[in-house]
Tab-separated table of C-alpha atoms in Angstrom:
chain	number	residue	atom	x	y	z
Z	1	MET	CA	67.597	119.440	105.718
Z	2	PHE	CA	70.770	117.667	106.317
Z	3	CYS	CA	69.651	116.027	109.457
Z	4	ARG	CA	66.646	114.671	107.895
Z	5	THR	CA	68.115	114.258	104.763
Z	6	MET	CA	71.231	111.740	106.473
Z	7	ALA	CA	68.786	110.699	109.105
Z	8	ALA	CA	66.866	108.899	106.627
Z	9	LEU	CA	69.829	107.517	104.938
Z	10	LEU	CA	71.049	106.185	107.916
Z	11	ALA	CA	68.212	104.998	108.830
Z	12	ALA	CA	67.920	103.001	104.892
Z	13	THR	CA	71.520	101.304	105.473
Z	14	LEU	CA	70.870	100.048	109.121
Z	15	ALA	CA	67.299	98.687	108.054
Z	16	LEU	CA	69.220	95.948	105.853
Z	17	GLY	CA	71.243	95.277	109.432
Z	18	PRO	CA	71.112	91.657	111.237
Z	19	GLY	CA	67.805	90.621	112.383
Z	20	LEU	CA	66.875	89.073	115.107
Z	21	GLY	CA	68.680	86.071	116.246
Z	22	GLN	CA	71.701	87.239	113.371
Z	23	ALA	CA	74.692	88.001	114.062
Z	24	ALA	CA	76.658	91.366	113.616
Z	25	PRO	CA	78.055	91.539	110.291
Z	26	LEU	CA	81.127	90.796	110.070
Z	27	THR	CA	84.517	92.237	108.644
Z	28	ALA	CA	87.087	91.233	105.979
Z	29	THR	CA	89.536	91.326	108.750
Z	30	GLU	CA	87.284	88.986	110.964
Z	31	ILE	CA	86.261	86.622	108.577
Z	32	MET	CA	89.513	85.588	108.040
Z	33	THR	CA	90.816	85.428	111.558
Z	34	GLN	CA	87.802	83.306	112.159
Z	35	PHE	CA	87.200	80.725	109.687
Z	36	ASN	CA	89.597	78.409	107.249
Z	37	ALA	CA	87.263	78.253	103.958
Z	38	VAL	CA	84.305	80.830	102.668
Z	39	VAL	CA	82.997	78.724	99.164
Z	40	SER	CA	79.677	80.653	98.106
Z	41	GLY	CA	78.935	77.974	96.019
Z	42	SER	CA	79.986	74.374	96.088
Z	43	PHE	CA	82.277	72.824	98.285
Z	44	THR	CA	83.522	69.123	97.963
Z	45	SER	CA	86.444	67.038	99.462
Z	46	ASN	CA	87.566	63.833	101.726
Z	47	SER	CA	90.440	65.144	103.307
Z	48	ASP	CA	90.543	67.542	106.568
Z	49	VAL	CA	89.374	71.181	106.707
Z	50	GLU	CA	91.271	72.137	110.020
Z	51	GLY	CA	89.014	75.218	110.939
Z	52	ARG	CA	85.438	76.871	110.808
Z	53	LEU	CA	83.948	76.759	106.685
Z	54	VAL	CA	80.978	78.614	105.601
Z	55	ALA	CA	80.357	77.368	102.801
Z	56	ASN	CA	75.984	77.963	100.565
Z	57	THR	CA	75.553	74.021	99.207
Z	58	ILE	CA	78.263	70.673	101.046
Z	59	THR	CA	77.992	67.897	98.807
Z	60	GLY	CA	81.440	66.105	99.410
Z	61	GLY	CA	82.492	64.247	102.831
Z	62	ALA	CA	85.631	66.163	105.108
Z	63	THR	CA	86.679	65.469	109.282
Z	64	PHE	CA	86.115	69.018	109.890
Z	65	TYR	CA	87.058	71.301	112.936
Z	66	ASN	CA	90.344	68.636	113.843
Z	67	ASN	CA	93.136	71.563	114.206
Z	68	PRO	CA	91.307	74.301	115.141
Z	69	SER	CA	93.751	77.950	114.929
Z	70	ASN	CA	91.355	80.635	114.465
Z	71	THR	CA	90.348	83.106	117.149
Z	72	PRO	CA	86.940	82.861	119.355
Z	73	SER	CA	83.766	83.194	116.918
Z	74	SER	CA	80.078	82.575	117.898
Z	75	PHE	CA	80.332	80.593	114.861
Z	76	GLY	CA	80.271	76.492	113.912
Z	77	ALA	CA	82.487	74.448	113.018
Z	78	ILE	CA	80.539	74.556	110.022
Z	79	ASN	CA	78.437	76.411	108.998
Z	80	ALA	CA	76.352	75.585	104.973
Z	81	ILE	CA	73.379	76.262	103.313
Z	82	THR	CA	72.315	73.674	102.217
Z	83	VAL	CA	73.995	69.684	102.941
Z	84	THR	CA	73.384	67.425	100.193
Z	85	SER	CA	73.434	63.222	100.867
Z	86	GLY	CA	76.729	63.348	99.182
Z	87	VAL	CA	78.198	64.041	102.823
Z	88	THR	CA	78.227	60.213	105.064
Z	89	SER	CA	79.332	60.463	108.159
Z	90	ALA	CA	82.157	63.300	107.978
Z	91	ASN	CA	82.998	63.401	111.202
Z	92	VAL	CA	83.383	66.655	113.316
Z	93	ASN	CA	86.011	66.998	115.736
Z	94	ASN	CA	86.619	68.940	119.192
Z	95	GLY	CA	83.357	70.155	120.118
Z	96	GLY	CA	82.397	72.023	116.860
Z	97	ASN	CA	78.633	72.760	115.828
Z	98	VAL	CA	76.897	72.227	112.779
Z	99	ASN	CA	74.980	75.384	111.476
Z	100	ILE	CA	72.538	74.913	108.664
Z	101	GLN	CA	70.348	77.430	107.861
Z	102	GLY	CA	68.357	75.258	105.219
Z	103	SER	CA	68.595	71.875	104.198
Z	104	ASN	CA	70.492	69.263	105.621
Z	105	ALA	CA	70.376	65.442	103.645
Z	106	GLY	CA	73.567	64.404	105.192
Z	107	SER	CA	74.925	63.448	108.099
Z	108	PHE	CA	77.896	64.373	110.766
Z	109	ASN	CA	79.146	62.037	113.464
Z	110	LEU	CA	79.489	65.246	116.291
Z	111	ASN	CA	82.198	64.635	118.540
Z	112	GLY	CA	81.157	66.829	121.036
Z	113	GLY	CA	79.307	69.493	119.236
Z	114	ALA	CA	74.858	69.863	118.552
Z	115	MET	CA	72.743	70.173	115.266
Z	116	VAL	CA	72.395	73.619	115.617
Z	117	ASN	CA	70.512	76.745	113.266
Z	118	THR	CA	72.344	80.100	114.749
Z	119	PRO	CA	73.600	82.969	114.571
Z	120	ALA	CA	71.900	83.204	111.592
Z	121	PHE	CA	72.773	84.373	108.215
Z	122	THR	CA	72.893	84.272	104.454
Z	123	ILE	CA	76.481	83.513	102.401
Z	124	GLY	CA	76.345	87.192	101.168
Z	125	ASP	CA	76.960	87.800	104.785
Z	126	PHE	CA	80.148	86.615	104.059
Z	127	THR	CA	81.061	86.985	100.732
Z	128	ALA	CA	80.419	90.331	100.011
Z	129	PRO	CA	82.760	92.030	103.004
Z	130	LEU	CA	85.359	89.527	100.859
Z	131	THR	CA	84.872	90.515	96.780
Z	132	ALA	CA	85.106	94.034	98.259
Z	133	LEU	CA	88.008	93.432	99.703
Z	134	SER	CA	89.440	91.569	96.555
Z	135	GLY	CA	88.444	94.128	93.673
Z	136	ASP	CA	89.959	97.146	96.282
Z	137	LEU	CA	93.193	95.183	96.849
Z	138	ALA	CA	93.289	94.657	92.774
Z	139	GLY	CA	93.042	98.915	92.389
Z	140	LEU	CA	96.137	99.213	95.152
Z	141	ALA	CA	99.510	100.786	93.173
Z	142	PRO	CA	102.521	97.742	93.044
Z	143	ASN	CA	105.471	98.897	95.202
Z	144	SER	CA	106.826	95.830	94.886
Z	145	THR	CA	109.176	93.791	92.512
Z	146	VAL	CA	109.881	90.108	91.460
Z	147	ASN	CA	112.940	88.762	89.863
Z	148	ALA	CA	111.009	86.135	87.413
Z	149	ALA	CA	115.081	85.369	85.618
Z	150	ASP	CA	115.359	82.623	87.320
Z	151	PRO	CA	112.834	80.326	87.310
Z	152	ASN	CA	114.377	78.333	90.328
Z	153	SER	CA	114.102	81.591	92.032
Z	154	PHE	CA	111.751	82.967	91.190
Z	155	THR	CA	111.683	85.563	94.089
Z	156	PHE	CA	108.864	88.300	95.820
Z	157	ILE	CA	111.778	91.242	96.652
Z	158	VAL	CA	109.308	92.889	99.061
Z	159	THR	CA	109.891	96.685	99.794
Z	160	PRO	CA	106.813	97.747	102.253
Z	161	ASN	CA	105.719	101.589	101.741
Z	162	ALA	CA	105.502	103.349	105.912
Z	163	GLN	CA	102.573	101.521	106.633
Z	164	GLY	CA	103.625	98.134	106.165
Z	165	LEU	CA	102.310	97.224	103.236
Z	166	ALA	CA	103.663	96.119	99.786
Z	167	VAL	CA	101.818	95.467	97.243
Z	168	PHE	CA	102.955	93.124	93.538
Z	169	THR	CA	101.561	92.871	90.747
Z	170	LEU	CA	101.995	90.185	88.612
Z	171	ASP	CA	100.668	87.569	85.403
Z	172	ALA	CA	99.735	84.616	86.087
Z	173	GLY	CA	101.348	83.072	82.780
Z	174	LEU	CA	104.108	84.426	84.278
Z	175	LEU	CA	103.600	83.001	88.083
Z	176	ALA	CA	103.501	79.952	86.495
Z	177	THR	CA	106.465	79.264	85.323
Z	178	ALA	CA	108.310	79.565	88.749
Z	179	ARG	CA	109.795	75.650	89.787
Z	180	ASP	CA	110.817	77.100	93.180
Z	181	LEU	CA	108.778	80.493	95.083
Z	182	LYS	CA	111.307	82.578	97.829
Z	183	PHE	CA	110.048	85.502	99.521
Z	184	SER	CA	113.036	88.688	100.454
Z	185	GLY	CA	112.687	90.523	102.733
Z	186	THR	CA	109.178	91.358	105.337
Z	187	ALA	CA	106.158	93.137	106.330
Z	188	ASP	CA	103.291	93.222	107.608
Z	189	THR	CA	100.750	92.254	105.044
Z	190	ILE	CA	101.941	91.242	101.466
Z	191	VAL	CA	99.188	91.971	98.884
Z	192	ILE	CA	100.461	89.990	95.399
Z	193	ASN	CA	98.186	90.467	92.301
Z	194	VAL	CA	97.779	88.171	90.455
Z	195	THR	CA	95.749	88.556	86.537
Z	196	GLY	CA	94.647	86.116	84.136
Z	197	THR	CA	91.829	83.486	84.555
Z	198	SER	CA	93.090	80.919	84.978
Z	199	PHE	CA	96.378	79.499	87.222
Z	200	THR	CA	97.972	76.217	88.102
Z	201	ASP	CA	100.944	75.840	90.694
Z	202	THR	CA	103.740	73.911	89.679
Z	203	ALA	CA	106.144	75.005	92.377
Z	204	ASN	CA	107.923	74.445	94.833
Z	205	PHE	CA	107.062	76.291	97.645
Z	206	ASN	CA	108.544	76.347	101.221
Z	207	ALA	CA	107.326	78.990	103.587
Z	208	GLY	CA	106.798	79.218	107.072
Z	209	ASN	CA	103.476	80.780	109.203
Z	210	PHE	CA	105.106	84.238	109.241
Z	211	ILE	CA	104.278	83.650	105.039
Z	212	ASN	CA	100.832	81.500	105.854
Z	213	GLN	CA	99.693	84.293	107.889
Z	214	HIS	CA	100.502	87.742	106.212
Z	215	VAL	CA	100.378	86.744	102.343
Z	216	ILE	CA	97.089	87.605	100.121
Z	217	TRP	CA	97.059	85.966	97.303
Z	218	ASN	CA	94.464	87.644	94.838
Z	219	PHE	CA	93.060	85.972	92.070
Z	220	THR	CA	90.145	88.736	90.754
Z	221	GLU	CA	89.959	87.974	88.053
Z	222	ALA	CA	90.529	83.928	88.071
Z	223	GLN	CA	88.198	81.627	86.745
Z	224	THR	CA	90.425	78.032	86.988
Z	225	LEU	CA	92.847	78.000	90.320
Z	226	ASP	CA	94.434	74.296	90.721
Z	227	PHE	CA	96.976	73.686	93.036
Z	228	GLN	CA	99.305	70.913	92.479
Z	229	ARG	CA	102.244	71.346	95.442
Z	230	ALA	CA	101.842	72.999	98.360
Z	231	TRP	CA	100.452	76.460	98.554
Z	232	HIS	CA	101.435	78.998	101.697
Z	233	GLY	CA	99.261	82.371	102.358
Z	234	ALA	CA	95.357	83.425	101.853
Z	235	VAL	CA	93.250	83.053	98.885
Z	236	LEU	CA	91.175	85.009	97.674
Z	237	ALA	CA	89.619	83.999	94.458
Z	238	PRO	CA	85.885	85.007	94.372
Z	239	GLN	CA	85.316	83.931	90.839
Z	240	ALA	CA	87.106	80.940	90.419
Z	241	THR	CA	86.912	76.943	90.577
Z	242	VAL	CA	89.477	75.860	93.007
Z	243	SER	CA	91.635	72.101	93.607
Z	244	ASN	CA	93.908	71.950	95.134
Z	245	SER	CA	96.440	68.198	95.932
Z	246	THR	CA	98.196	68.777	98.768
Z	247	PRO	CA	97.945	71.830	101.845
Z	248	LEU	CA	96.535	74.726	101.502
Z	249	GLU	CA	98.301	76.562	103.816
Z	250	GLY	CA	96.464	80.181	104.879
Z	251	PHE	CA	92.445	81.495	104.416
Z	252	LEU	CA	90.181	80.499	101.141
Z	253	PHE	CA	87.641	82.406	99.758
Z	254	ALA	CA	86.142	80.599	96.363
Z	255	LEU	CA	83.356	80.981	94.350
Z	256	ASN	CA	83.556	76.814	94.284
Z	257	PHE	CA	86.341	74.315	95.569
Z	258	ASN	CA	86.632	71.255	94.999
Z	259	GLY	CA	89.939	69.667	97.446
Z	260	ARG	CA	92.444	66.451	96.846
Z	261	GLY	CA	94.194	67.760	99.924
Z	262	GLU	CA	93.563	68.891	103.286
Z	263	LEU	CA	92.933	73.003	104.258
Z	264	HIS	CA	95.290	74.014	107.017
Z	265	ASP	CA	93.710	76.946	109.360
Z	266	ARG	CA	96.289	79.897	109.195
Z	267	PRO	CA	94.622	82.446	110.296
Z	268	PHE	CA	95.606	85.814	108.580
Z	269	ALA	CA	97.791	88.273	110.806
Z	270	GLY	CA	98.288	90.464	108.566
Z	271	THR	CA	96.393	94.510	108.689
Z	272	LEU	CA	94.446	94.932	105.458
Z	273	PRO	CA	94.014	98.582	104.106
Z	274	GLN	CA	91.503	100.264	105.075
Z	275	LEU	CA	90.056	101.287	101.705
Z	276	VAL	CA	86.434	100.354	102.149
Z	277	PRO	CA	84.123	101.908	105.233
Z	278	GLU	CA	83.989	98.164	107.522
Z	279	PRO	CA	80.360	97.257	108.753
Z	280	GLY	CA	80.907	99.220	112.780
Z	281	THR	CA	81.642	102.633	110.818
Z	282	LEU	CA	77.551	102.922	110.301
Z	283	ALA	CA	77.553	103.197	114.474
Z	284	LEU	CA	80.230	105.097	114.703
Z	285	LEU	CA	78.413	107.612	111.525
Z	286	GLY	CA	75.408	107.470	113.334
Z	287	THR	CA	76.670	108.790	117.026
Z	288	GLY	CA	79.166	111.654	115.325
Z	289	LEU	CA	75.228	112.490	112.836
Z	290	ILE	CA	73.367	112.219	116.152
Z	291	GLY	CA	76.325	115.012	117.606
Z	292	ILE	CA	75.949	117.633	114.792
Z	293	CYS	CA	72.765	117.531	114.420
Z	294	LEU	CA	71.953	118.447	118.689
Z	295	SER	CA	74.408	120.833	118.189
Z	296	ARG	CA	72.536	122.413	115.925
Z	297	ARG	CA	69.224	123.000	117.114
Z	298	ARG	CA	70.963	124.033	120.642
Z	299	ARG	CA	73.137	126.778	118.213
Z	300	ALA	CA	69.860	127.683	116.871
């Protein structure tokens, strides 16, 4: 009975897997290392997007893939469901392909790349792992503190656990009081959970590539984010419309993006806590179940 039940559950799960011509599901880590930004709704910008982009709808032109730093991927420079007529003569550099799964009313200047429709994907292939990650990170207990007494030296005091994970939790209103953001200490992964529905950044924030690639700002409740100064680190904002006036230095996940500044490609280089099973875990589970069932049959 056990083997029959588990086999049925596994078969149902695998039936939801990728179809013919569709790439295997990516984990949150793979997405954050292979892509510059994932936008589940509307993407609009006339500024540079240095790395790979995934968007449900692209409504404004930009210069794409002009300085990619992310890891190799089967996906193109631009991966979209719909491209509107607002995209006119958008430049796609460095041989990047444009992968459109739905309709295309725009135009692109390809520089060594091509218009393709593979690998097949849905926007949920990208948003589901990232939304789950955002929710899981929001549930982590904080182990690090913020010294906010002096807005001109608003300091994150990093005290990681044995696994190299440092976790902060603070309100967006408190973060908005900062005039100069700083970090004291280091960790393999720094998660900053920011509560509240809106945040406008006006702080001075000077940081290097370590912060860009090892910090995750998790705005899981946010509806609007406006970065008016340079911002460093990955941003997870599954419900938010995000705008910027100066570069975002790191991975971005948002509901909508209205860009007035560039998106710089800084692939995530930390280690995500294994809070939910990654897609590859199902294959290992299936192999293990087969072994258990065969062993039971032999004993029977």
